[in-house]
Amino acid sequence: MKLSKLMVVALFYAFLVGGPLAYGQLTPTFYDETCPYVISIIRGVIAETLIFDPRIGASLIRLHFHDCFVNGCDGSILLDKTATIDTEKEALANNNSARGFDVVDIMKERLEGVCPATVSCADILAIAAEESVVLAGGPWWPIPLGRRDSLTANRTAANAFIPGPQDTLERLRSRFTVVGLNNNTDLVALSGAHTFGRAQCRNFIDRLYNFNNTGLPDPTLDTTYLATLQRLCPQGGNGTVLADLDPTTPDGFDNNYFSNLQASKGLLQSDQELFSTPEADDIIELVDIFSTDETAFFESFVESMIRMGNLSPLTGTEGEIRLNCRAVNADLAGKDSVLVSSV
């Protein structure tokens, strides 16, 4: 059962007015006057890309996730390396892994052609994440908008705060808590984004042959699934080979991710930890609920995405509206760009 728009709007405004979430100056109507077609433009780029790249939706939501976990949702992950910027693209969780930057470039170029110096790169990521979920069959939600872009990146923080594929449940809980998310519902609901997309063999190869330096596979892996993964990812093989995060419906946004965990078919250690960690009753209970009730998962996912999207946004006169998502405006001087110093 899919969430209706009416249900999501009611849920959103309940949070906004009386619930635990605070949104500061962010609002879904932020671009209604200045760039009313922003969402449809971004949706169009994603739809075009999905025709030849079914992974792009998952890749875009991952960019938003990794952006928000580093100094808040400020578009810092999009900045290229310069003499003064230590790019987050080269952080452990992103290097040769994060993708979709070229698609964000297309979105930004089209938006600059329609409403120049108006839509931030941070907001592009937030919209792209929501639209990617919708286009994959998941829930819709009103996206709080009005973020501005950072003037720098922070690779050190990216290495410290972004959850990793080998993280234990204890480590995952810590990473969520330190950035201001809760370490149960937010953790489990946002992990559900692994219901679509792919992961490279190098991110889970240890589970197949030498888990925790035991010389043996991870005992929590279903043996049939283990054999399938070993054929795909042989020892000494190509670590960049891709495996479906959800072997059941790899390109659809649904609750099968949680059923996979119950069947010991979580691809990453950080996935299976949610169901196979002893004495983690609160986490296991959520997995059980979400596996049988897709609506409950969708509702929690929407709340958690909105909460994550509100982590330390730059608003008002903070930061800037980048004219190119890969560079701060000051670095565009002398290039074929018209700079607006006050945006």
PDB file of C-alpha atoms in Angstrom, residues 60-307:
ATOM      1  CA  LEU A  60      21.533  10.334  -6.129  1.00  0.00           C
ATOM      2  CA  ILE A  61      19.911   9.555  -2.788  1.00  0.00           C
ATOM      3  CA  ARG A  62      23.314   8.340  -1.592  1.00  0.00           C
ATOM      4  CA  LEU A  63      24.850  11.707  -2.529  1.00  0.00           C
ATOM      5  CA  HIS A  64      22.223  13.481  -0.419  1.00  0.00           C
ATOM      6  CA  PHE A  65      22.848  11.084   2.472  1.00  0.00           C
ATOM      7  CA  HIS A  66      26.632  11.500   2.356  1.00  0.00           C
ATOM      8  CA  ASP A  67      26.262  15.267   2.003  1.00  0.00           C
ATOM      9  CA  CYS A  68      24.037  15.618   5.064  1.00  0.00           C
ATOM     10  CA  PHE A  69      26.305  13.510   7.298  1.00  0.00           C
ATOM     11  CA  VAL A  70      29.185  15.970   6.798  1.00  0.00           C
ATOM     12  CA  ASN A  71      28.572  19.403   8.349  1.00  0.00           C
ATOM     13  CA  GLY A  72      24.905  19.209   7.379  1.00  0.00           C
ATOM     14  CA  CYS A  73      23.075  19.336   4.047  1.00  0.00           C
ATOM     15  CA  ASP A  74      25.104  22.021   2.290  1.00  0.00           C
ATOM     16  CA  GLY A  75      26.179  20.558  -1.063  1.00  0.00           C
ATOM     17  CA  SER A  76      29.775  20.181   0.114  1.00  0.00           C
ATOM     18  CA  ILE A  77      30.078  16.689  -1.387  1.00  0.00           C
ATOM     19  CA  LEU A  78      29.769  18.181  -4.874  1.00  0.00           C
ATOM     20  CA  LEU A  79      32.854  20.401  -4.652  1.00  0.00           C
ATOM     21  CA  ASP A  80      35.897  19.373  -6.672  1.00  0.00           C
ATOM     22  CA  LYS A  81      39.403  19.525  -5.246  1.00  0.00           C
ATOM     23  CA  THR A  82      41.255  22.847  -5.486  1.00  0.00           C
ATOM     24  CA  ALA A  83      44.239  24.424  -3.801  1.00  0.00           C
ATOM     25  CA  THR A  84      41.961  25.417  -0.920  1.00  0.00           C
ATOM     26  CA  ILE A  85      39.304  22.684  -0.992  1.00  0.00           C
ATOM     27  CA  ASP A  86      40.059  19.147   0.214  1.00  0.00           C
ATOM     28  CA  THR A  87      37.258  17.449  -1.671  1.00  0.00           C
ATOM     29  CA  GLU A  88      34.934  15.004   0.063  1.00  0.00           C
ATOM     30  CA  LYS A  89      34.822  13.031  -3.187  1.00  0.00           C
ATOM     31  CA  GLU A  90      38.132  11.466  -2.148  1.00  0.00           C
ATOM     32  CA  ALA A  91      36.931  10.420   1.318  1.00  0.00           C
ATOM     33  CA  LEU A  92      36.943   6.685   2.012  1.00  0.00           C
ATOM     34  CA  ALA A  93      33.175   6.313   1.619  1.00  0.00           C
ATOM     35  CA  ASN A  94      33.090   8.279  -1.644  1.00  0.00           C
ATOM     36  CA  ASN A  95      36.322   7.641  -3.539  1.00  0.00           C
ATOM     37  CA  ASN A  96      35.687   5.570  -6.681  1.00  0.00           C
ATOM     38  CA  SER A  97      32.219   4.929  -5.288  1.00  0.00           C
ATOM     39  CA  ALA A  98      30.043   8.051  -5.092  1.00  0.00           C
ATOM     40  CA  ARG A  99      28.548   8.790  -8.501  1.00  0.00           C
ATOM     41  CA  GLY A 100      25.885  10.892 -10.214  1.00  0.00           C
ATOM     42  CA  PHE A 101      27.887  14.127 -10.193  1.00  0.00           C
ATOM     43  CA  ASP A 102      27.505  14.503 -13.952  1.00  0.00           C
ATOM     44  CA  VAL A 103      23.730  14.145 -13.632  1.00  0.00           C
ATOM     45  CA  VAL A 104      23.677  16.867 -10.956  1.00  0.00           C
ATOM     46  CA  ASP A 105      25.641  19.034 -13.405  1.00  0.00           C
ATOM     47  CA  ILE A 106      22.874  18.599 -15.993  1.00  0.00           C
ATOM     48  CA  MET A 107      20.215  19.505 -13.435  1.00  0.00           C
ATOM     49  CA  LYS A 108      22.117  22.620 -12.434  1.00  0.00           C
ATOM     50  CA  GLU A 109      22.726  23.684 -16.027  1.00  0.00           C
ATOM     51  CA  ARG A 110      19.038  23.407 -16.897  1.00  0.00           C
ATOM     52  CA  LEU A 111      17.986  25.272 -13.776  1.00  0.00           C
ATOM     53  CA  GLU A 112      20.485  28.053 -14.430  1.00  0.00           C
ATOM     54  CA  GLY A 113      18.952  28.433 -17.880  1.00  0.00           C
ATOM     55  CA  VAL A 114      15.451  28.898 -16.457  1.00  0.00           C
ATOM     56  CA  CYS A 115      16.000  30.570 -13.087  1.00  0.00           C
ATOM     57  CA  PRO A 116      19.638  31.646 -12.784  1.00  0.00           C
ATOM     58  CA  ALA A 117      21.382  31.993  -9.426  1.00  0.00           C
ATOM     59  CA  THR A 118      18.299  30.754  -7.627  1.00  0.00           C
ATOM     60  CA  VAL A 119      18.358  27.031  -6.755  1.00  0.00           C
ATOM     61  CA  SER A 120      21.122  25.796  -4.490  1.00  0.00           C
ATOM     62  CA  CYS A 121      23.051  22.615  -5.176  1.00  0.00           C
ATOM     63  CA  ALA A 122      22.117  21.395  -1.689  1.00  0.00           C
ATOM     64  CA  ASP A 123      18.432  21.715  -2.583  1.00  0.00           C
ATOM     65  CA  ILE A 124      19.050  19.957  -5.904  1.00  0.00           C
ATOM     66  CA  LEU A 125      20.341  16.953  -3.952  1.00  0.00           C
ATOM     67  CA  ALA A 126      17.336  16.998  -1.608  1.00  0.00           C
ATOM     68  CA  ILE A 127      14.869  17.148  -4.505  1.00  0.00           C
ATOM     69  CA  ALA A 128      16.764  14.530  -6.511  1.00  0.00           C
ATOM     70  CA  ALA A 129      16.653  12.139  -3.547  1.00  0.00           C
ATOM     71  CA  GLU A 130      12.885  12.457  -3.179  1.00  0.00           C
ATOM     72  CA  GLU A 131      12.187  12.206  -6.899  1.00  0.00           C
ATOM     73  CA  SER A 132      14.467   9.163  -7.211  1.00  0.00           C
ATOM     74  CA  VAL A 133      12.416   7.394  -4.569  1.00  0.00           C
ATOM     75  CA  VAL A 134       9.125   8.320  -6.244  1.00  0.00           C
ATOM     76  CA  LEU A 135      10.293   7.191  -9.691  1.00  0.00           C
ATOM     77  CA  ALA A 136      11.302   3.833  -8.178  1.00  0.00           C
ATOM     78  CA  GLY A 137       7.813   3.284  -6.729  1.00  0.00           C
ATOM     79  CA  GLY A 138       8.385   4.693  -3.263  1.00  0.00           C
ATOM     80  CA  PRO A 139       6.653   7.419  -1.250  1.00  0.00           C
ATOM     81  CA  TRP A 140       6.317  11.104  -2.094  1.00  0.00           C
ATOM     82  CA  TRP A 141       6.848  13.866   0.460  1.00  0.00           C
ATOM     83  CA  PRO A 142       6.852  17.694   0.568  1.00  0.00           C
ATOM     84  CA  ILE A 143      10.542  18.616   0.474  1.00  0.00           C
ATOM     85  CA  PRO A 144      11.613  21.399   2.852  1.00  0.00           C
ATOM     86  CA  LEU A 145      13.691  23.776   0.692  1.00  0.00           C
ATOM     87  CA  GLY A 146      15.754  26.927   1.066  1.00  0.00           C
ATOM     88  CA  ARG A 147      19.203  25.511   1.772  1.00  0.00           C
ATOM     89  CA  ARG A 148      22.254  27.419   0.589  1.00  0.00           C
ATOM     90  CA  ASP A 149      25.609  26.019  -0.481  1.00  0.00           C
ATOM     91  CA  SER A 150      28.785  25.733   1.547  1.00  0.00           C
ATOM     92  CA  LEU A 151      31.968  27.550   0.629  1.00  0.00           C
ATOM     93  CA  THR A 152      34.194  24.616   1.485  1.00  0.00           C
ATOM     94  CA  ALA A 153      34.330  20.836   1.965  1.00  0.00           C
ATOM     95  CA  ASN A 154      35.517  18.669   4.855  1.00  0.00           C
ATOM     96  CA  ARG A 155      37.168  15.381   3.909  1.00  0.00           C
ATOM     97  CA  THR A 156      38.237  14.715   7.510  1.00  0.00           C
ATOM     98  CA  ALA A 157      34.627  14.883   8.684  1.00  0.00           C
ATOM     99  CA  ALA A 158      33.530  12.716   5.753  1.00  0.00           C
ATOM    100  CA  ASN A 159      35.975  10.027   6.843  1.00  0.00           C
ATOM    101  CA  ALA A 160      34.781  10.311  10.435  1.00  0.00           C
ATOM    102  CA  PHE A 161      31.013  10.509  10.108  1.00  0.00           C
ATOM    103  CA  ILE A 162      29.729   8.711   6.985  1.00  0.00           C
ATOM    104  CA  PRO A 163      28.591   5.168   7.875  1.00  0.00           C
ATOM    105  CA  GLY A 164      30.635   2.400   6.275  1.00  0.00           C
ATOM    106  CA  PRO A 165      29.734  -1.019   4.840  1.00  0.00           C
ATOM    107  CA  GLN A 166      31.702  -2.900   7.523  1.00  0.00           C
ATOM    108  CA  ASP A 167      30.243  -0.958  10.452  1.00  0.00           C
ATOM    109  CA  THR A 168      28.867  -2.896  13.397  1.00  0.00           C
ATOM    110  CA  LEU A 169      25.482  -1.947  14.803  1.00  0.00           C
ATOM    111  CA  GLU A 170      27.187  -0.198  17.701  1.00  0.00           C
ATOM    112  CA  ARG A 171      29.237   1.869  15.276  1.00  0.00           C
ATOM    113  CA  LEU A 172      26.179   2.657  13.139  1.00  0.00           C
ATOM    114  CA  ARG A 173      24.254   3.840  16.181  1.00  0.00           C
ATOM    115  CA  SER A 174      27.138   6.111  17.141  1.00  0.00           C
ATOM    116  CA  ARG A 175      27.424   7.632  13.670  1.00  0.00           C
ATOM    117  CA  PHE A 176      23.708   8.467  13.600  1.00  0.00           C
ATOM    118  CA  THR A 177      23.676   9.899  17.110  1.00  0.00           C
ATOM    119  CA  VAL A 178      26.662  12.174  16.584  1.00  0.00           C
ATOM    120  CA  VAL A 179      25.068  13.985  13.629  1.00  0.00           C
ATOM    121  CA  GLY A 180      21.743  14.462  15.402  1.00  0.00           C
ATOM    122  CA  LEU A 181      19.647  11.547  14.127  1.00  0.00           C
ATOM    123  CA  ASN A 182      18.148   8.901  16.375  1.00  0.00           C
ATOM    124  CA  ASN A 183      19.894   5.548  16.482  1.00  0.00           C
ATOM    125  CA  ASN A 184      16.887   3.294  16.056  1.00  0.00           C
ATOM    126  CA  THR A 185      14.045   4.449  13.790  1.00  0.00           C
ATOM    127  CA  ASP A 186      16.160   6.833  11.685  1.00  0.00           C
ATOM    128  CA  LEU A 187      18.891   4.214  11.410  1.00  0.00           C
ATOM    129  CA  VAL A 188      16.600   1.402  10.295  1.00  0.00           C
ATOM    130  CA  ALA A 189      14.343   3.511   8.070  1.00  0.00           C
ATOM    131  CA  LEU A 190      17.188   5.245   6.222  1.00  0.00           C
ATOM    132  CA  SER A 191      19.034   1.932   5.825  1.00  0.00           C
ATOM    133  CA  GLY A 192      15.929   0.875   3.908  1.00  0.00           C
ATOM    134  CA  ALA A 193      17.196   3.020   1.016  1.00  0.00           C
ATOM    135  CA  HIS A 194      19.332  -0.033   0.244  1.00  0.00           C
ATOM    136  CA  THR A 195      16.195  -1.517  -1.222  1.00  0.00           C
ATOM    137  CA  PHE A 196      17.563  -0.347  -4.566  1.00  0.00           C
ATOM    138  CA  GLY A 197      21.002   0.244  -6.028  1.00  0.00           C
ATOM    139  CA  ARG A 198      24.275  -1.693  -6.196  1.00  0.00           C
ATOM    140  CA  ALA A 199      27.450  -2.203  -4.151  1.00  0.00           C
ATOM    141  CA  GLN A 200      30.947  -3.150  -5.272  1.00  0.00           C
ATOM    142  CA  CYS A 201      32.450  -6.522  -4.326  1.00  0.00           C
ATOM    143  CA  ARG A 202      35.255  -4.760  -2.467  1.00  0.00           C
ATOM    144  CA  ASN A 203      32.723  -3.493   0.080  1.00  0.00           C
ATOM    145  CA  PHE A 204      31.652  -6.962   1.224  1.00  0.00           C
ATOM    146  CA  ILE A 205      34.343  -9.387   0.000  1.00  0.00           C
ATOM    147  CA  ASP A 206      35.600 -10.027   3.550  1.00  0.00           C
ATOM    148  CA  ARG A 207      32.190 -11.413   4.488  1.00  0.00           C
ATOM    149  CA  LEU A 208      32.548 -14.083   1.822  1.00  0.00           C
ATOM    150  CA  TYR A 209      35.957 -15.492   2.726  1.00  0.00           C
ATOM    151  CA  ASN A 210      37.575 -13.961   5.800  1.00  0.00           C
ATOM    152  CA  PHE A 211      35.018 -12.389   8.092  1.00  0.00           C
ATOM    153  CA  ASN A 212      36.655 -10.637  11.037  1.00  0.00           C
ATOM    154  CA  ASN A 213      39.951 -12.354  10.111  1.00  0.00           C
ATOM    155  CA  THR A 214      38.548 -15.795  10.916  1.00  0.00           C
ATOM    156  CA  GLY A 215      39.398 -17.315   7.530  1.00  0.00           C
ATOM    157  CA  LEU A 216      35.717 -18.220   7.248  1.00  0.00           C
ATOM    158  CA  PRO A 217      32.602 -16.573   5.739  1.00  0.00           C
ATOM    159  CA  ASP A 218      30.260 -14.452   7.815  1.00  0.00           C
ATOM    160  CA  PRO A 219      28.053 -17.009   9.642  1.00  0.00           C
ATOM    161  CA  THR A 220      25.046 -14.699   9.334  1.00  0.00           C
ATOM    162  CA  LEU A 221      25.004 -15.092   5.524  1.00  0.00           C
ATOM    163  CA  ASP A 222      22.483 -17.499   4.033  1.00  0.00           C
ATOM    164  CA  THR A 223      24.568 -20.324   2.522  1.00  0.00           C
ATOM    165  CA  THR A 224      22.840 -20.263  -0.857  1.00  0.00           C
ATOM    166  CA  TYR A 225      23.213 -16.498  -1.070  1.00  0.00           C
ATOM    167  CA  LEU A 226      26.840 -16.857   0.008  1.00  0.00           C
ATOM    168  CA  ALA A 227      27.539 -19.234  -2.872  1.00  0.00           C
ATOM    169  CA  THR A 228      25.909 -16.821  -5.315  1.00  0.00           C
ATOM    170  CA  LEU A 229      28.035 -13.939  -4.073  1.00  0.00           C
ATOM    171  CA  GLN A 230      31.221 -16.029  -4.155  1.00  0.00           C
ATOM    172  CA  ARG A 231      30.619 -16.799  -7.818  1.00  0.00           C
ATOM    173  CA  LEU A 232      30.114 -13.104  -8.506  1.00  0.00           C
ATOM    174  CA  CYS A 233      33.057 -12.011  -6.367  1.00  0.00           C
ATOM    175  CA  PRO A 234      35.838 -14.639  -6.402  1.00  0.00           C
ATOM    176  CA  GLN A 235      38.907 -14.170  -4.224  1.00  0.00           C
ATOM    177  CA  GLY A 236      41.401 -12.020  -6.068  1.00  0.00           C
ATOM    178  CA  GLY A 237      38.750 -10.958  -8.550  1.00  0.00           C
ATOM    179  CA  ASN A 238      37.663  -7.531  -9.723  1.00  0.00           C
ATOM    180  CA  GLY A 239      36.629  -5.575  -6.654  1.00  0.00           C
ATOM    181  CA  THR A 240      34.526  -3.121  -8.674  1.00  0.00           C
ATOM    182  CA  VAL A 241      32.042  -5.759  -9.886  1.00  0.00           C
ATOM    183  CA  LEU A 242      28.540  -4.779  -8.800  1.00  0.00           C
ATOM    184  CA  ALA A 243      25.990  -6.736  -6.788  1.00  0.00           C
ATOM    185  CA  ASP A 244      22.344  -5.823  -6.196  1.00  0.00           C
ATOM    186  CA  LEU A 245      21.732  -4.479  -2.711  1.00  0.00           C
ATOM    187  CA  ASP A 246      18.286  -6.062  -2.953  1.00  0.00           C
ATOM    188  CA  PRO A 247      18.424  -9.310  -4.945  1.00  0.00           C
ATOM    189  CA  THR A 248      14.626  -9.499  -4.984  1.00  0.00           C
ATOM    190  CA  THR A 249      13.610  -6.194  -6.604  1.00  0.00           C
ATOM    191  CA  PRO A 250      16.928  -4.414  -7.281  1.00  0.00           C
ATOM    192  CA  ASP A 251      15.515  -1.303  -8.973  1.00  0.00           C
ATOM    193  CA  GLY A 252      12.269  -0.882  -7.028  1.00  0.00           C
ATOM    194  CA  PHE A 253      11.709   1.046  -3.828  1.00  0.00           C
ATOM    195  CA  ASP A 254       9.780  -1.282  -1.530  1.00  0.00           C
ATOM    196  CA  ASN A 255      10.148  -3.101   1.787  1.00  0.00           C
ATOM    197  CA  ASN A 256      11.876  -6.222   0.436  1.00  0.00           C
ATOM    198  CA  TYR A 257      15.156  -5.014   1.940  1.00  0.00           C
ATOM    199  CA  PHE A 258      13.837  -5.951   5.375  1.00  0.00           C
ATOM    200  CA  SER A 259      12.586  -9.352   4.260  1.00  0.00           C
ATOM    201  CA  ASN A 260      16.051  -9.987   2.881  1.00  0.00           C
ATOM    202  CA  LEU A 261      17.564  -9.252   6.298  1.00  0.00           C
ATOM    203  CA  GLN A 262      15.197 -11.752   7.904  1.00  0.00           C
ATOM    204  CA  ALA A 263      16.356 -14.332   5.355  1.00  0.00           C
ATOM    205  CA  SER A 264      20.047 -13.570   6.100  1.00  0.00           C
ATOM    206  CA  LYS A 265      20.459 -11.987   2.676  1.00  0.00           C
ATOM    207  CA  GLY A 266      21.680  -8.523   3.614  1.00  0.00           C
ATOM    208  CA  LEU A 267      24.480  -7.713   1.189  1.00  0.00           C
ATOM    209  CA  LEU A 268      26.620  -5.469   3.395  1.00  0.00           C
ATOM    210  CA  GLN A 269      27.665  -6.235   6.936  1.00  0.00           C
ATOM    211  CA  SER A 270      26.090  -2.935   7.960  1.00  0.00           C
ATOM    212  CA  ASP A 271      22.800  -4.181   6.507  1.00  0.00           C
ATOM    213  CA  GLN A 272      22.710  -7.575   8.187  1.00  0.00           C
ATOM    214  CA  GLU A 273      23.820  -6.104  11.504  1.00  0.00           C
ATOM    215  CA  LEU A 274      20.320  -4.619  11.821  1.00  0.00           C
ATOM    216  CA  PHE A 275      18.794  -8.081  12.192  1.00  0.00           C
ATOM    217  CA  SER A 276      21.597 -10.379  13.326  1.00  0.00           C
ATOM    218  CA  THR A 277      23.112  -8.457  16.236  1.00  0.00           C
ATOM    219  CA  PRO A 278      22.296 -10.222  19.531  1.00  0.00           C
ATOM    220  CA  GLU A 279      20.228  -8.310  22.084  1.00  0.00           C
ATOM    221  CA  ALA A 280      19.327  -5.530  19.630  1.00  0.00           C
ATOM    222  CA  ASP A 281      15.632  -6.095  20.225  1.00  0.00           C
ATOM    223  CA  ASP A 282      14.528  -2.549  19.371  1.00  0.00           C
ATOM    224  CA  ILE A 283      16.265  -2.688  15.974  1.00  0.00           C
ATOM    225  CA  ILE A 284      15.103  -6.222  15.164  1.00  0.00           C
ATOM    226  CA  GLU A 285      11.536  -5.250  16.051  1.00  0.00           C
ATOM    227  CA  LEU A 286      11.640  -2.403  13.523  1.00  0.00           C
ATOM    228  CA  VAL A 287      12.980  -4.720  10.813  1.00  0.00           C
ATOM    229  CA  ASP A 288      10.140  -7.128  11.541  1.00  0.00           C
ATOM    230  CA  ILE A 289       7.536  -4.362  11.394  1.00  0.00           C
ATOM    231  CA  PHE A 290       8.859  -2.855   8.164  1.00  0.00           C
ATOM    232  CA  SER A 291       9.132  -6.265   6.484  1.00  0.00           C
ATOM    233  CA  THR A 292       5.417  -6.928   6.920  1.00  0.00           C
ATOM    234  CA  ASP A 293       4.037  -3.376   6.718  1.00  0.00           C
ATOM    235  CA  GLU A 294       5.302  -1.340   3.770  1.00  0.00           C
ATOM    236  CA  THR A 295       3.185   1.639   4.759  1.00  0.00           C
ATOM    237  CA  ALA A 296       4.856   1.742   8.176  1.00  0.00           C
ATOM    238  CA  PHE A 297       8.258   1.691   6.459  1.00  0.00           C
ATOM    239  CA  PHE A 298       7.282   4.437   4.030  1.00  0.00           C
ATOM    240  CA  GLU A 299       5.928   6.646   6.822  1.00  0.00           C
ATOM    241  CA  SER A 300       9.087   6.248   8.892  1.00  0.00           C
ATOM    242  CA  PHE A 301      11.301   6.712   5.848  1.00  0.00           C
ATOM    243  CA  VAL A 302       9.589   9.997   4.959  1.00  0.00           C
ATOM    244  CA  GLU A 303       9.956  11.311   8.506  1.00  0.00           C
ATOM    245  CA  SER A 304      13.608  10.282   8.669  1.00  0.00           C
ATOM    246  CA  MET A 305      14.439  11.755   5.249  1.00  0.00           C
ATOM    247  CA  ILE A 306      12.906  15.078   6.260  1.00  0.00           C
ATOM    248  CA  ARG A 307      14.782  14.988   9.557  1.00  0.00           C
TER     249      ARG A 307
END
